[in-house]
C-alpha positions as a LaTeX table, in Angstrom:
\begin{tabular}{lrrr}
\hline
Residue & $x$ (\AA) & $y$ (\AA) & $z$ (\AA) \\
\hline
Met1 & 4.35 & 78.43 & 104.75 \\
Lys2 & 7.82 & 76.85 & 104.67 \\
Thr3 & 7.23 & 75.29 & 108.09 \\
Ile4 & 4.00 & 73.64 & 106.92 \\
Gln5 & 5.72 & 72.31 & 103.80 \\
Lys6 & 8.63 & 71.00 & 105.82 \\
Ile7 & 6.33 & 69.16 & 108.26 \\
Ser8 & 4.23 & 67.65 & 105.46 \\
Leu9 & 7.31 & 66.39 & 103.64 \\
Phe10 & 8.77 & 64.93 & 106.82 \\
Leu11 & 5.51 & 63.11 & 107.55 \\
Ala12 & 5.42 & 61.79 & 104.01 \\
Leu13 & 8.92 & 60.38 & 104.41 \\
Met14 & 8.02 & 58.64 & 107.65 \\
Leu15 & 4.61 & 57.31 & 106.54 \\
Asn16 & 3.89 & 53.67 & 107.39 \\
Val17 & 7.46 & 52.80 & 108.46 \\
Pro18 & 9.20 & 52.66 & 111.83 \\
Val19 & 11.32 & 55.70 & 112.66 \\
Trp20 & 14.75 & 55.50 & 114.23 \\
Gly21 & 16.88 & 58.40 & 115.41 \\
Gln22 & 20.49 & 59.35 & 115.90 \\
His23 & 21.83 & 62.12 & 118.08 \\
Phe24 & 24.47 & 64.65 & 117.07 \\
Glu25 & 26.26 & 67.46 & 118.87 \\
Phe26 & 27.79 & 70.49 & 117.18 \\
Lys27 & 31.48 & 70.48 & 118.10 \\
Ala28 & 33.48 & 72.91 & 116.00 \\
Thr29 & 33.88 & 74.92 & 112.83 \\
Asn30 & 36.62 & 73.85 & 110.42 \\
Pro31 & 37.67 & 71.04 & 112.80 \\
Phe32 & 41.10 & 69.42 & 113.05 \\
Gly33 & 42.61 & 71.85 & 110.55 \\
Leu34 & 40.21 & 71.08 & 107.68 \\
Glu35 & 40.12 & 74.05 & 105.30 \\
Leu36 & 36.84 & 75.24 & 103.82 \\
Thr37 & 38.81 & 77.77 & 101.73 \\
Arg38 & 42.40 & 78.75 & 101.22 \\
Pro39 & 43.75 & 81.40 & 103.65 \\
Asp40 & 42.88 & 84.15 & 101.14 \\
Thr41 & 39.26 & 82.80 & 101.02 \\
Ser42 & 39.69 & 81.55 & 97.46 \\
Gln43 & 38.74 & 78.06 & 96.30 \\
Pro44 & 35.69 & 77.43 & 98.50 \\
Ala45 & 35.07 & 73.71 & 98.83 \\
Leu46 & 31.93 & 72.22 & 97.29 \\
Arg47 & 32.67 & 68.68 & 98.35 \\
Phe48 & 34.77 & 66.86 & 100.95 \\
Val49 & 35.34 & 63.13 & 100.53 \\
Phe50 & 37.53 & 61.00 & 102.79 \\
Phe51 & 39.85 & 58.12 & 101.93 \\
Asp52 & 42.94 & 56.57 & 103.56 \\
Ile53 & 45.25 & 57.78 & 100.80 \\
Asp54 & 48.53 & 56.76 & 102.47 \\
Asn55 & 47.17 & 53.50 & 103.92 \\
Asp56 & 48.13 & 54.37 & 107.50 \\
Gly57 & 44.80 & 53.60 & 109.12 \\
Asp58 & 43.30 & 57.10 & 109.21 \\
Lys59 & 41.19 & 59.06 & 106.75 \\
Asp60 & 42.67 & 61.84 & 104.63 \\
Ala61 & 40.55 & 64.58 & 103.03 \\
Ile62 & 40.02 & 65.13 & 99.30 \\
Ile63 & 38.48 & 68.51 & 98.48 \\
Ala64 & 36.90 & 69.71 & 95.24 \\
Gly65 & 35.30 & 73.00 & 94.27 \\
Ile66 & 35.25 & 75.93 & 91.88 \\
Asp67 & 38.54 & 77.73 & 91.28 \\
Ser68 & 37.26 & 80.51 & 89.03 \\
Ile69 & 34.34 & 81.58 & 86.84 \\
Asp70 & 34.85 & 83.57 & 83.64 \\
Gln71 & 31.70 & 85.71 & 83.35 \\
Lys72 & 32.99 & 87.85 & 80.48 \\
Thr73 & 33.37 & 85.27 & 77.72 \\
Gln74 & 30.07 & 84.63 & 75.96 \\
Pro75 & 28.21 & 82.49 & 75.25 \\
Phe76 & 28.64 & 81.14 & 78.75 \\
Ser77 & 29.45 & 77.41 & 78.92 \\
Phe78 & 31.08 & 74.86 & 81.22 \\
Lys79 & 34.42 & 75.96 & 79.77 \\
Asn80 & 33.97 & 79.25 & 81.63 \\
Ile81 & 34.26 & 77.37 & 84.94 \\
Thr82 & 37.56 & 76.01 & 86.26 \\
Tyr83 & 37.74 & 73.64 & 89.19 \\
Phe84 & 40.33 & 72.58 & 91.76 \\
Val85 & 41.05 & 69.30 & 93.53 \\
Ser86 & 43.17 & 69.32 & 96.69 \\
Met87 & 44.03 & 66.97 & 99.50 \\
Gln88 & 44.78 & 67.35 & 103.20 \\
Glu89 & 46.81 & 64.52 & 104.68 \\
Asn90 & 45.83 & 63.38 & 108.16 \\
Ile91 & 49.08 & 63.46 & 110.12 \\
Gly92 & 47.29 & 62.62 & 113.37 \\
Thr93 & 45.60 & 59.30 & 114.01 \\
Arg94 & 42.29 & 57.65 & 113.40 \\
Trp95 & 41.13 & 58.83 & 116.84 \\
Thr96 & 42.72 & 62.28 & 116.97 \\
Pro97 & 42.96 & 63.64 & 113.42 \\
Val98 & 45.20 & 66.53 & 112.46 \\
Phe99 & 45.09 & 67.66 & 108.84 \\
Lys100 & 47.98 & 69.30 & 106.99 \\
Thr101 & 47.34 & 72.35 & 104.85 \\
Arg102 & 45.89 & 71.90 & 101.37 \\
Glu103 & 48.01 & 70.56 & 98.53 \\
Ala104 & 46.93 & 70.41 & 94.89 \\
Ala105 & 46.15 & 66.82 & 93.89 \\
Tyr106 & 44.74 & 64.54 & 91.20 \\
Pro107 & 45.22 & 66.87 & 88.21 \\
Glu108 & 43.77 & 64.23 & 85.86 \\
Leu109 & 40.29 & 65.05 & 87.18 \\
Leu110 & 40.66 & 68.64 & 86.01 \\
Gln111 & 40.81 & 67.59 & 82.33 \\
Met112 & 37.03 & 67.17 & 82.26 \\
Thr113 & 34.66 & 69.63 & 80.57 \\
Gly114 & 31.68 & 69.98 & 82.86 \\
Phe115 & 31.31 & 69.52 & 86.60 \\
Val116 & 34.22 & 68.18 & 88.64 \\
Tyr117 & 32.26 & 66.65 & 91.48 \\
Pro118 & 34.04 & 63.45 & 92.64 \\
Ala119 & 33.37 & 60.40 & 94.75 \\
Ala120 & 36.31 & 58.28 & 95.93 \\
Gly121 & 36.64 & 54.56 & 96.60 \\
Asp122 & 38.96 & 51.63 & 95.95 \\
Leu123 & 37.57 & 49.81 & 92.91 \\
Asn124 & 40.67 & 47.89 & 91.79 \\
Gly125 & 42.00 & 46.65 & 95.13 \\
Asp126 & 45.26 & 48.62 & 95.22 \\
His127 & 44.38 & 50.70 & 98.31 \\
Lys128 & 44.48 & 53.91 & 96.27 \\
Pro129 & 41.45 & 56.12 & 95.60 \\
Asp130 & 39.65 & 55.64 & 92.31 \\
Phe131 & 37.15 & 58.34 & 91.31 \\
Leu132 & 33.67 & 58.53 & 89.87 \\
Val133 & 33.17 & 62.11 & 88.67 \\
Cys134 & 30.00 & 63.84 & 87.57 \\
Cys135 & 29.86 & 65.06 & 84.96 \\
Asp136 & 31.28 & 65.41 & 81.47 \\
Ala137 & 29.30 & 67.78 & 79.24 \\
Asp138 & 29.10 & 67.56 & 75.44 \\
Glu139 & 28.45 & 70.44 & 73.04 \\
Tyr140 & 24.71 & 70.16 & 73.72 \\
Leu141 & 25.32 & 70.16 & 77.52 \\
Asn142 & 24.20 & 66.56 & 77.87 \\
Leu143 & 25.97 & 64.97 & 80.84 \\
Ser144 & 27.76 & 61.68 & 81.52 \\
Val145 & 29.99 & 60.26 & 84.26 \\
Arg146 & 33.70 & 59.60 & 83.97 \\
Tyr147 & 35.64 & 56.96 & 85.90 \\
Phe148 & 39.30 & 57.44 & 86.86 \\
Glu149 & 41.16 & 54.26 & 87.85 \\
Ser150 & 44.55 & 54.40 & 89.57 \\
Lys151 & 47.45 & 52.88 & 87.62 \\
Pro152 & 50.25 & 50.74 & 89.12 \\
Asp153 & 52.91 & 53.21 & 87.97 \\
Gly154 & 51.03 & 56.25 & 89.31 \\
Gly155 & 48.49 & 58.53 & 87.71 \\
Tyr156 & 45.07 & 57.58 & 86.44 \\
Lys157 & 43.45 & 55.97 & 83.42 \\
Ser158 & 40.22 & 57.65 & 82.37 \\
Tyr159 & 37.11 & 55.82 & 81.18 \\
Ser160 & 34.19 & 57.62 & 79.54 \\
Ala161 & 30.57 & 56.67 & 80.17 \\
Glu162 & 30.47 & 55.27 & 76.64 \\
Gln163 & 33.40 & 52.97 & 77.41 \\
Leu164 & 31.65 & 51.89 & 80.61 \\
Lys165 & 28.37 & 51.39 & 78.70 \\
Leu166 & 26.58 & 53.72 & 81.07 \\
Asn167 & 23.99 & 56.04 & 79.57 \\
Gly168 & 24.24 & 59.82 & 79.81 \\
Phe169 & 21.75 & 62.38 & 81.10 \\
Ser170 & 19.95 & 65.26 & 79.47 \\
Ala171 & 21.11 & 68.87 & 79.77 \\
Gly172 & 19.98 & 70.48 & 83.00 \\
Ser173 & 20.19 & 67.23 & 85.01 \\
Phe174 & 22.29 & 67.13 & 88.16 \\
Phe175 & 23.67 & 64.17 & 90.12 \\
Ile176 & 25.81 & 63.48 & 93.19 \\
Pro177 & 28.14 & 60.47 & 92.69 \\
Glu178 & 28.88 & 57.87 & 95.39 \\
Ile179 & 30.97 & 54.68 & 95.51 \\
Ala180 & 29.81 & 51.92 & 97.87 \\
Asp181 & 29.27 & 48.16 & 98.10 \\
Met182 & 25.51 & 48.24 & 97.62 \\
Asp183 & 25.00 & 44.46 & 97.43 \\
Lys184 & 27.51 & 43.22 & 100.04 \\
Asp185 & 29.42 & 41.09 & 97.52 \\
Gly186 & 32.84 & 42.51 & 98.39 \\
Asp187 & 33.27 & 44.95 & 95.49 \\
Asn188 & 32.27 & 48.58 & 95.12 \\
Asp189 & 29.33 & 49.71 & 92.98 \\
Leu190 & 28.45 & 53.11 & 91.53 \\
Leu191 & 25.55 & 55.26 & 92.71 \\
Met192 & 24.19 & 58.56 & 91.41 \\
Ser193 & 21.34 & 60.51 & 92.95 \\
Gly194 & 19.70 & 63.75 & 91.94 \\
Phe195 & 17.30 & 64.58 & 89.14 \\
Val196 & 16.88 & 64.07 & 85.41 \\
Arg197 & 15.54 & 66.97 & 83.38 \\
Tyr198 & 12.92 & 66.10 & 80.78 \\
Tyr199 & 11.75 & 68.44 & 78.01 \\
Gly200 & 8.17 & 68.49 & 76.68 \\
Glu201 & 7.04 & 69.17 & 73.11 \\
Asp202 & 6.52 & 72.84 & 73.91 \\
Gly203 & 9.89 & 73.17 & 75.63 \\
Glu204 & 8.56 & 72.89 & 79.17 \\
Glu205 & 11.03 & 71.46 & 81.65 \\
Thr206 & 10.29 & 68.78 & 84.24 \\
Asp207 & 12.83 & 67.61 & 86.81 \\
Val208 & 12.30 & 64.06 & 88.10 \\
Ala209 & 14.12 & 62.81 & 91.19 \\
Thr210 & 16.10 & 59.70 & 90.28 \\
Met211 & 18.65 & 57.32 & 91.77 \\
Met212 & 20.98 & 55.54 & 89.32 \\
Tyr213 & 22.71 & 52.32 & 90.36 \\
Ala214 & 25.47 & 50.58 & 88.38 \\
Lys215 & 26.22 & 47.14 & 89.78 \\
Asn216 & 29.83 & 45.97 & 89.75 \\
Thr217 & 29.67 & 42.57 & 88.05 \\
Gly218 & 33.44 & 42.21 & 88.02 \\
Ser219 & 35.57 & 41.63 & 91.10 \\
Pro220 & 37.24 & 43.66 & 93.88 \\
Thr221 & 40.30 & 44.07 & 91.62 \\
Thr222 & 38.75 & 44.16 & 88.12 \\
Pro223 & 35.59 & 46.27 & 88.09 \\
Gln224 & 32.96 & 45.94 & 85.38 \\
Phe225 & 29.69 & 47.81 & 85.60 \\
Gln226 & 26.15 & 46.92 & 84.62 \\
Gly227 & 23.49 & 49.61 & 84.64 \\
Trp228 & 22.13 & 52.17 & 85.08 \\
Tyr229 & 19.28 & 50.67 & 87.13 \\
Gln230 & 16.83 & 53.40 & 88.17 \\
Asn231 & 15.20 & 53.77 & 91.60 \\
Thr232 & 15.97 & 50.23 & 92.77 \\
Asn233 & 16.20 & 48.65 & 96.23 \\
Gly234 & 13.03 & 50.28 & 97.57 \\
Ile235 & 14.35 & 53.80 & 97.09 \\
Ala236 & 11.41 & 54.87 & 94.90 \\
Ser237 & 9.27 & 55.26 & 98.03 \\
Tyr238 & 11.56 & 58.03 & 99.30 \\
Leu239 & 12.06 & 60.13 & 96.17 \\
Phe240 & 10.72 & 63.68 & 96.17 \\
Lys241 & 10.99 & 66.45 & 93.62 \\
Ser242 & 14.75 & 66.43 & 93.99 \\
Ala243 & 16.57 & 64.01 & 96.26 \\
Phe244 & 20.24 & 63.30 & 96.98 \\
Phe245 & 21.63 & 60.34 & 98.90 \\
Leu246 & 25.01 & 59.95 & 100.62 \\
Thr247 & 26.19 & 56.47 & 101.61 \\
Gly248 & 27.43 & 55.36 & 105.02 \\
Asp249 & 26.94 & 52.59 & 107.58 \\
Leu250 & 24.70 & 54.59 & 109.90 \\
Asp251 & 23.67 & 51.67 & 112.14 \\
Leu252 & 27.08 & 49.91 & 112.27 \\
Asp253 & 25.83 & 46.62 & 110.80 \\
Asp254 & 28.25 & 46.60 & 107.83 \\
Asp255 & 25.85 & 47.57 & 105.09 \\
Val256 & 25.10 & 50.77 & 103.17 \\
Asp257 & 22.53 & 53.17 & 104.62 \\
Leu258 & 21.56 & 56.50 & 103.12 \\
Phe259 & 21.76 & 60.07 & 104.39 \\
Ser260 & 19.06 & 61.89 & 102.40 \\
Ile261 & 18.64 & 65.49 & 101.30 \\
Trp262 & 15.49 & 66.61 & 99.49 \\
Gln263 & 13.64 & 69.67 & 98.24 \\
Glu264 & 10.02 & 70.67 & 97.97 \\
Ala265 & 10.77 & 71.68 & 94.37 \\
Ala266 & 13.85 & 71.60 & 92.18 \\
Asn267 & 13.97 & 75.40 & 91.99 \\
Asp268 & 13.69 & 75.79 & 95.76 \\
Asp269 & 16.72 & 76.80 & 97.82 \\
Ile270 & 15.65 & 74.90 & 100.96 \\
Phe271 & 16.96 & 71.39 & 101.54 \\
Tyr272 & 15.59 & 69.04 & 104.22 \\
Ile273 & 17.58 & 66.30 & 105.92 \\
Gly274 & 16.73 & 62.72 & 106.89 \\
Gly275 & 18.00 & 59.18 & 106.46 \\
Ile276 & 17.05 & 55.67 & 105.45 \\
Tyr277 & 18.22 & 52.40 & 107.00 \\
Asn278 & 19.09 & 49.41 & 104.86 \\
Asp279 & 17.61 & 46.00 & 105.74 \\
Pro280 & 19.44 & 43.82 & 103.18 \\
Leu281 & 17.77 & 40.86 & 101.52 \\
Leu282 & 19.18 & 37.36 & 102.04 \\
Asn283 & 21.29 & 37.72 & 98.90 \\
Gly284 & 22.87 & 40.91 & 100.28 \\
Lys285 & 20.99 & 43.22 & 97.93 \\
Ala286 & 20.19 & 46.58 & 99.48 \\
Asn287 & 16.64 & 47.05 & 100.71 \\
Phe288 & 15.85 & 50.56 & 101.96 \\
Val289 & 12.84 & 50.29 & 104.23 \\
Thr290 & 13.17 & 52.28 & 107.47 \\
Ala291 & 13.22 & 56.04 & 107.87 \\
Leu292 & 15.77 & 57.70 & 110.13 \\
Ser293 & 15.60 & 61.05 & 111.88 \\
Phe294 & 18.51 & 63.12 & 113.13 \\
Ile295 & 18.50 & 65.04 & 116.39 \\
Gly296 & 21.04 & 67.84 & 116.71 \\
Leu297 & 21.62 & 68.34 & 112.99 \\
Pro298 & 20.00 & 71.28 & 111.21 \\
Ser299 & 16.64 & 70.08 & 109.91 \\
Gln300 & 17.18 & 72.12 & 106.77 \\
Val301 & 19.97 & 73.89 & 104.91 \\
Ser302 & 19.57 & 76.80 & 102.56 \\
Asp303 & 22.07 & 76.33 & 99.78 \\
Val304 & 22.22 & 73.87 & 96.91 \\
Ala305 & 25.99 & 73.50 & 97.35 \\
Ser306 & 25.59 & 72.27 & 100.92 \\
Ile307 & 26.12 & 68.55 & 100.32 \\
Pro308 & 27.46 & 67.12 & 103.61 \\
Ala309 & 30.34 & 64.72 & 104.13 \\
Leu310 & 29.88 & 61.54 & 106.16 \\
Val311 & 32.98 & 60.23 & 107.95 \\
Asp312 & 34.01 & 58.74 & 111.28 \\
Leu313 & 36.36 & 61.48 & 112.48 \\
Asp314 & 36.80 & 60.35 & 116.10 \\
Gly315 & 37.47 & 56.64 & 115.60 \\
Asp316 & 34.44 & 55.27 & 117.43 \\
Arg317 & 32.92 & 53.86 & 114.18 \\
Asp318 & 29.69 & 55.88 & 114.20 \\
Ile319 & 29.26 & 58.28 & 111.29 \\
Asp320 & 29.92 & 61.96 & 112.00 \\
Val321 & 28.71 & 64.73 & 109.69 \\
Leu322 & 30.48 & 67.73 & 108.18 \\
Met323 & 27.97 & 70.31 & 106.94 \\
Leu324 & 28.95 & 73.00 & 104.44 \\
Glu325 & 26.69 & 75.75 & 105.75 \\
Asn326 & 25.84 & 79.21 & 104.41 \\
Met327 & 27.88 & 78.51 & 101.32 \\
Leu328 & 29.07 & 81.39 & 99.12 \\
Thr329 & 28.14 & 83.93 & 101.81 \\
Asp330 & 30.17 & 85.91 & 104.34 \\
Thr331 & 29.12 & 83.47 & 107.07 \\
Met332 & 29.96 & 80.21 & 105.32 \\
Arg333 & 31.46 & 77.54 & 107.55 \\
Leu334 & 32.36 & 73.87 & 107.70 \\
Ala335 & 30.43 & 72.67 & 110.73 \\
Tyr336 & 31.39 & 69.44 & 112.51 \\
Tyr337 & 28.55 & 67.49 & 114.14 \\
Glu338 & 29.73 & 64.54 & 116.23 \\
Asn339 & 27.53 & 61.46 & 116.29 \\
Thr340 & 27.01 & 60.57 & 119.96 \\
Ser341 & 25.62 & 57.08 & 119.33 \\
Cys342 & 28.87 & 55.51 & 120.53 \\
Thr343 & 30.18 & 58.22 & 122.86 \\
Gly344 & 31.03 & 56.80 & 126.29 \\
Gln345 & 29.60 & 53.38 & 125.49 \\
Ile346 & 32.71 & 51.33 & 126.36 \\
Asp347 & 34.91 & 51.56 & 129.45 \\
Asn348 & 38.39 & 52.25 & 128.07 \\
Lys349 & 40.36 & 52.05 & 131.31 \\
Val350 & 43.49 & 49.84 & 131.42 \\
Thr351 & 45.29 & 48.65 & 134.55 \\
Lys352 & 49.04 & 47.97 & 134.58 \\
Thr353 & 50.58 & 45.44 & 136.93 \\
Gly354 & 54.30 & 45.22 & 136.40 \\
Gln355 & 54.69 & 44.50 & 132.71 \\
Thr356 & 51.11 & 43.21 & 132.24 \\
Leu357 & 48.29 & 45.33 & 130.81 \\
Lys358 & 44.62 & 44.45 & 131.35 \\
Ala359 & 41.54 & 46.10 & 129.87 \\
Arg360 & 38.77 & 46.73 & 132.39 \\
Ala361 & 35.92 & 46.29 & 129.88 \\
Ile362 & 34.46 & 42.80 & 129.58 \\
Gly363 & 32.31 & 41.21 & 126.91 \\
Val364 & 33.94 & 43.16 & 124.07 \\
Glu365 & 36.47 & 42.51 & 121.31 \\
Tyr366 & 40.07 & 43.53 & 122.08 \\
Gln367 & 42.90 & 44.63 & 119.81 \\
Trp368 & 46.12 & 45.89 & 121.35 \\
Ile369 & 47.96 & 48.60 & 119.44 \\
Asn370 & 51.50 & 49.90 & 119.36 \\
Cys371 & 51.06 & 53.62 & 120.09 \\
Thr372 & 54.34 & 54.50 & 118.38 \\
Thr373 & 53.28 & 53.09 & 115.01 \\
Gly374 & 49.51 & 53.22 & 115.46 \\
Leu375 & 49.35 & 49.67 & 114.11 \\
Pro376 & 47.62 & 46.63 & 115.66 \\
Ile377 & 49.79 & 43.92 & 117.21 \\
Asp378 & 49.32 & 40.53 & 115.58 \\
Gly379 & 47.58 & 38.05 & 117.86 \\
Ala380 & 47.12 & 40.56 & 120.71 \\
Thr381 & 43.35 & 40.17 & 120.95 \\
Gln382 & 42.81 & 39.13 & 124.57 \\
Gln383 & 41.77 & 41.17 & 127.59 \\
Val384 & 45.29 & 40.79 & 129.07 \\
Phe385 & 48.42 & 41.73 & 127.12 \\
Val386 & 52.09 & 41.23 & 128.01 \\
Pro387 & 54.32 & 43.21 & 125.61 \\
Ala388 & 57.45 & 41.52 & 124.32 \\
Ile389 & 59.40 & 44.77 & 124.06 \\
Ser390 & 59.39 & 48.12 & 125.81 \\
Gly391 & 57.03 & 50.71 & 124.38 \\
Lys392 & 53.67 & 52.45 & 124.66 \\
Tyr393 & 50.51 & 50.41 & 124.12 \\
Ala394 & 46.75 & 50.93 & 123.96 \\
Val395 & 43.76 & 48.70 & 123.38 \\
Arg396 & 40.97 & 49.20 & 120.87 \\
Leu397 & 37.63 & 47.88 & 122.12 \\
Arg398 & 34.52 & 47.05 & 120.11 \\
Asp399 & 31.12 & 46.12 & 121.57 \\
Asn400 & 28.29 & 44.08 & 120.07 \\
Lys401 & 26.67 & 47.23 & 118.64 \\
Gly402 & 29.76 & 47.93 & 116.55 \\
Cys403 & 30.91 & 50.91 & 118.62 \\
Glu404 & 34.61 & 51.31 & 119.33 \\
Asn405 & 36.69 & 53.06 & 121.96 \\
Leu406 & 40.42 & 53.43 & 122.51 \\
Ser407 & 42.28 & 53.45 & 125.79 \\
Leu408 & 45.03 & 55.88 & 126.69 \\
Cys409 & 48.56 & 54.75 & 125.87 \\
Glu410 & 50.38 & 52.97 & 128.70 \\
Glu411 & 54.17 & 52.80 & 128.79 \\
Val412 & 55.69 & 49.42 & 129.58 \\
Val413 & 59.40 & 48.95 & 130.26 \\
Ile414 & 60.61 & 45.39 & 129.86 \\
Ser415 & 63.36 & 45.24 & 132.45 \\
Gly416 & 66.41 & 43.06 & 132.09 \\
Thr417 & 66.16 & 42.41 & 128.35 \\
Asp418 & 69.40 & 42.24 & 126.43 \\
Glu419 & 69.09 & 43.57 & 122.89 \\
Ala420 & 72.60 & 42.44 & 121.88 \\
Met421 & 71.82 & 38.90 & 122.98 \\
Glu422 & 68.50 & 39.05 & 121.17 \\
Gln423 & 70.30 & 39.81 & 117.90 \\
Asn424 & 72.34 & 36.60 & 118.25 \\
Leu425 & 69.35 & 34.35 & 118.84 \\
Glu426 & 68.04 & 32.53 & 115.78 \\
Val427 & 64.37 & 31.50 & 115.87 \\
Ser428 & 63.03 & 29.77 & 112.76 \\
Pro429 & 60.94 & 29.15 & 110.77 \\
Val430 & 58.54 & 32.09 & 110.90 \\
Pro431 & 55.72 & 31.31 & 110.71 \\
Ala432 & 55.93 & 27.72 & 111.97 \\
Arg433 & 53.59 & 24.75 & 111.84 \\
Gly434 & 55.69 & 22.03 & 113.50 \\
Asn435 & 58.99 & 22.51 & 115.31 \\
Val436 & 60.63 & 25.87 & 116.03 \\
Leu437 & 64.42 & 25.95 & 116.24 \\
Ile438 & 66.06 & 28.20 & 118.84 \\
Lys439 & 69.83 & 28.62 & 118.46 \\
Asn440 & 72.32 & 30.87 & 120.25 \\
Lys441 & 74.82 & 31.95 & 117.58 \\
Glu442 & 77.21 & 33.16 & 120.34 \\
Gly443 & 77.84 & 29.49 & 121.17 \\
Thr444 & 76.82 & 29.71 & 124.84 \\
Gly445 & 74.33 & 27.23 & 126.28 \\
Ile446 & 70.73 & 28.39 & 126.80 \\
Asp447 & 69.73 & 28.11 & 130.45 \\
Gln448 & 65.94 & 28.43 & 130.10 \\
Ile449 & 63.16 & 29.01 & 127.55 \\
Gln450 & 59.60 & 29.96 & 128.48 \\
Leu451 & 56.77 & 30.23 & 125.94 \\
Tyr452 & 53.88 & 32.64 & 126.59 \\
Thr453 & 50.53 & 33.26 & 124.94 \\
Ala454 & 49.74 & 36.78 & 123.72 \\
Asp455 & 47.86 & 37.41 & 126.97 \\
Gly456 & 50.85 & 36.43 & 129.15 \\
Lys457 & 50.10 & 32.82 & 130.16 \\
Thr458 & 53.04 & 30.41 & 130.38 \\
Ile459 & 52.33 & 27.31 & 128.25 \\
Trp460 & 55.79 & 25.68 & 127.96 \\
Lys461 & 59.07 & 25.78 & 129.86 \\
Lys462 & 62.42 & 24.06 & 129.38 \\
Thr463 & 65.79 & 24.35 & 131.17 \\
Asn464 & 69.37 & 23.37 & 130.23 \\
Cys465 & 68.62 & 23.64 & 126.53 \\
Gly466 & 72.18 & 23.60 & 125.13 \\
Ile467 & 73.34 & 25.83 & 122.30 \\
Ser468 & 70.20 & 24.94 & 120.32 \\
Thr469 & 66.89 & 23.22 & 120.90 \\
Thr470 & 63.47 & 22.81 & 119.31 \\
Val471 & 59.94 & 23.52 & 120.49 \\
Asp472 & 56.97 & 21.57 & 119.12 \\
Val473 & 54.17 & 24.07 & 118.31 \\
Ser474 & 52.07 & 21.73 & 116.16 \\
Thr475 & 49.32 & 21.51 & 118.80 \\
Leu476 & 49.09 & 25.26 & 119.41 \\
Thr477 & 46.32 & 27.46 & 118.06 \\
Ala478 & 47.41 & 29.68 & 115.17 \\
Gly479 & 48.54 & 33.14 & 116.25 \\
Ala480 & 51.32 & 35.06 & 117.98 \\
Tyr481 & 53.35 & 33.76 & 120.95 \\
Phe482 & 56.30 & 35.15 & 122.90 \\
Met483 & 59.46 & 33.33 & 123.99 \\
Glu484 & 61.58 & 34.43 & 126.98 \\
Ile485 & 65.15 & 33.12 & 126.68 \\
Thr486 & 67.67 & 33.25 & 129.56 \\
Ile487 & 71.43 & 32.80 & 129.11 \\
Ser488 & 73.91 & 33.32 & 132.00 \\
Gly489 & 71.51 & 35.68 & 133.76 \\
Arg490 & 70.84 & 37.69 & 130.62 \\
Arg491 & 67.32 & 37.77 & 129.22 \\
Ala492 & 65.78 & 38.34 & 125.76 \\
Met493 & 62.30 & 38.12 & 124.22 \\
Lys494 & 61.48 & 36.68 & 120.79 \\
Lys495 & 58.13 & 36.56 & 119.01 \\
Ile496 & 57.00 & 33.50 & 117.07 \\
Met497 & 54.02 & 33.00 & 114.78 \\
Val498 & 52.14 & 29.71 & 114.57 \\
Ala499 & 50.55 & 29.19 & 111.15 \\
Pro500 & 47.05 & 27.66 & 110.70 \\
\hline
\end{tabular}
């Protein structure tokens, strides 16, 4: 019977719309050191969300779940349930994550009475996670969201739904919060999906699947919310008895698509999985129109707590999935399913000739990276790269489908450079728009200066320059350039920036 119901629901989701698919491969359980529980099996996670907490270019994990349940104190209420919030810092890289062990975090979220089920996103432009949490519960068990905004001096300022002018929900309702830029206007909006419980005159209960959308009418640094709008953006066509939606750019076109989870009935313990592509309107407003199927993911999960996490864990830009499977059983696991949409799409080989590096892939975007810091090198966006200093370098490649790949790190040794001489060379101003002054503070005449583009082409050369000289860069395209300076057989490299 379940199979028939599953097929009928799947057909209903796909009715009258094109169907697209994405392929996934199961890779590991509890990958990269992510912890579903503590070592003693306490604090099982109910939600993983990912955010670059330390602003180092990779995603860190924020974990929330139930710490304990007091079943003795009656009458039973939300106060009988205590929650935890932890974090796991990614001490690896964007492409090869390694997560530290759990640390308690964000204690402000634990002051709520009700669920502590968070979504994270930067709503005030400070590169720190802000939180939308569902849900506060009043004495009648009616629910409402709470917003936690990071403060400049640390900690969080809490805003109630009443302060945000966002309506609450009746007792028995349940929602999953999300933070995403739903209308492509550069700021983050609020999204809630789940069901509202309605009560009839005779006390009968009816659960109605609902998506709530609060538009950010403020700015990327000063949020202000307008809503809730219910079942907007074409989503009404996809709502079933109970439906949940997770946000992510599934097709790599820089808009918000939806990973969907639905039930045959709100009291059922079987969840089915699908997705919906966004085809935005001309004004950027979300427009959910195209169904999406997943190959390689479980077609159904059997526990209400099994809300997945969507995150690019391998740095290729497609969205991977972490499934919390068999929750609250002896076989529970955090299963990692890698999205193979971008796997092997771009040739990431690099050839080294002397001190010159060249990516083999053509027709893609290039960004050279310092492997020691993991940071991109300003202006190094050509197929060929000549480093100014010794080190290890790699290139990040992106194709026209939005997929990315990273080369292996190549070590380059710049022979003959004199670091002591380099310290005594003055190059100013930085950045420059007109003339650049080069001066040897040691007082010895400069024999030769050569100016290179970021991809290693010589564009200017001068000999017998004296103790100081100037270079006119007013006609050069804005970006990074490198200067090779020779004095009495000694050699040094200096980087200059040309301003727009």
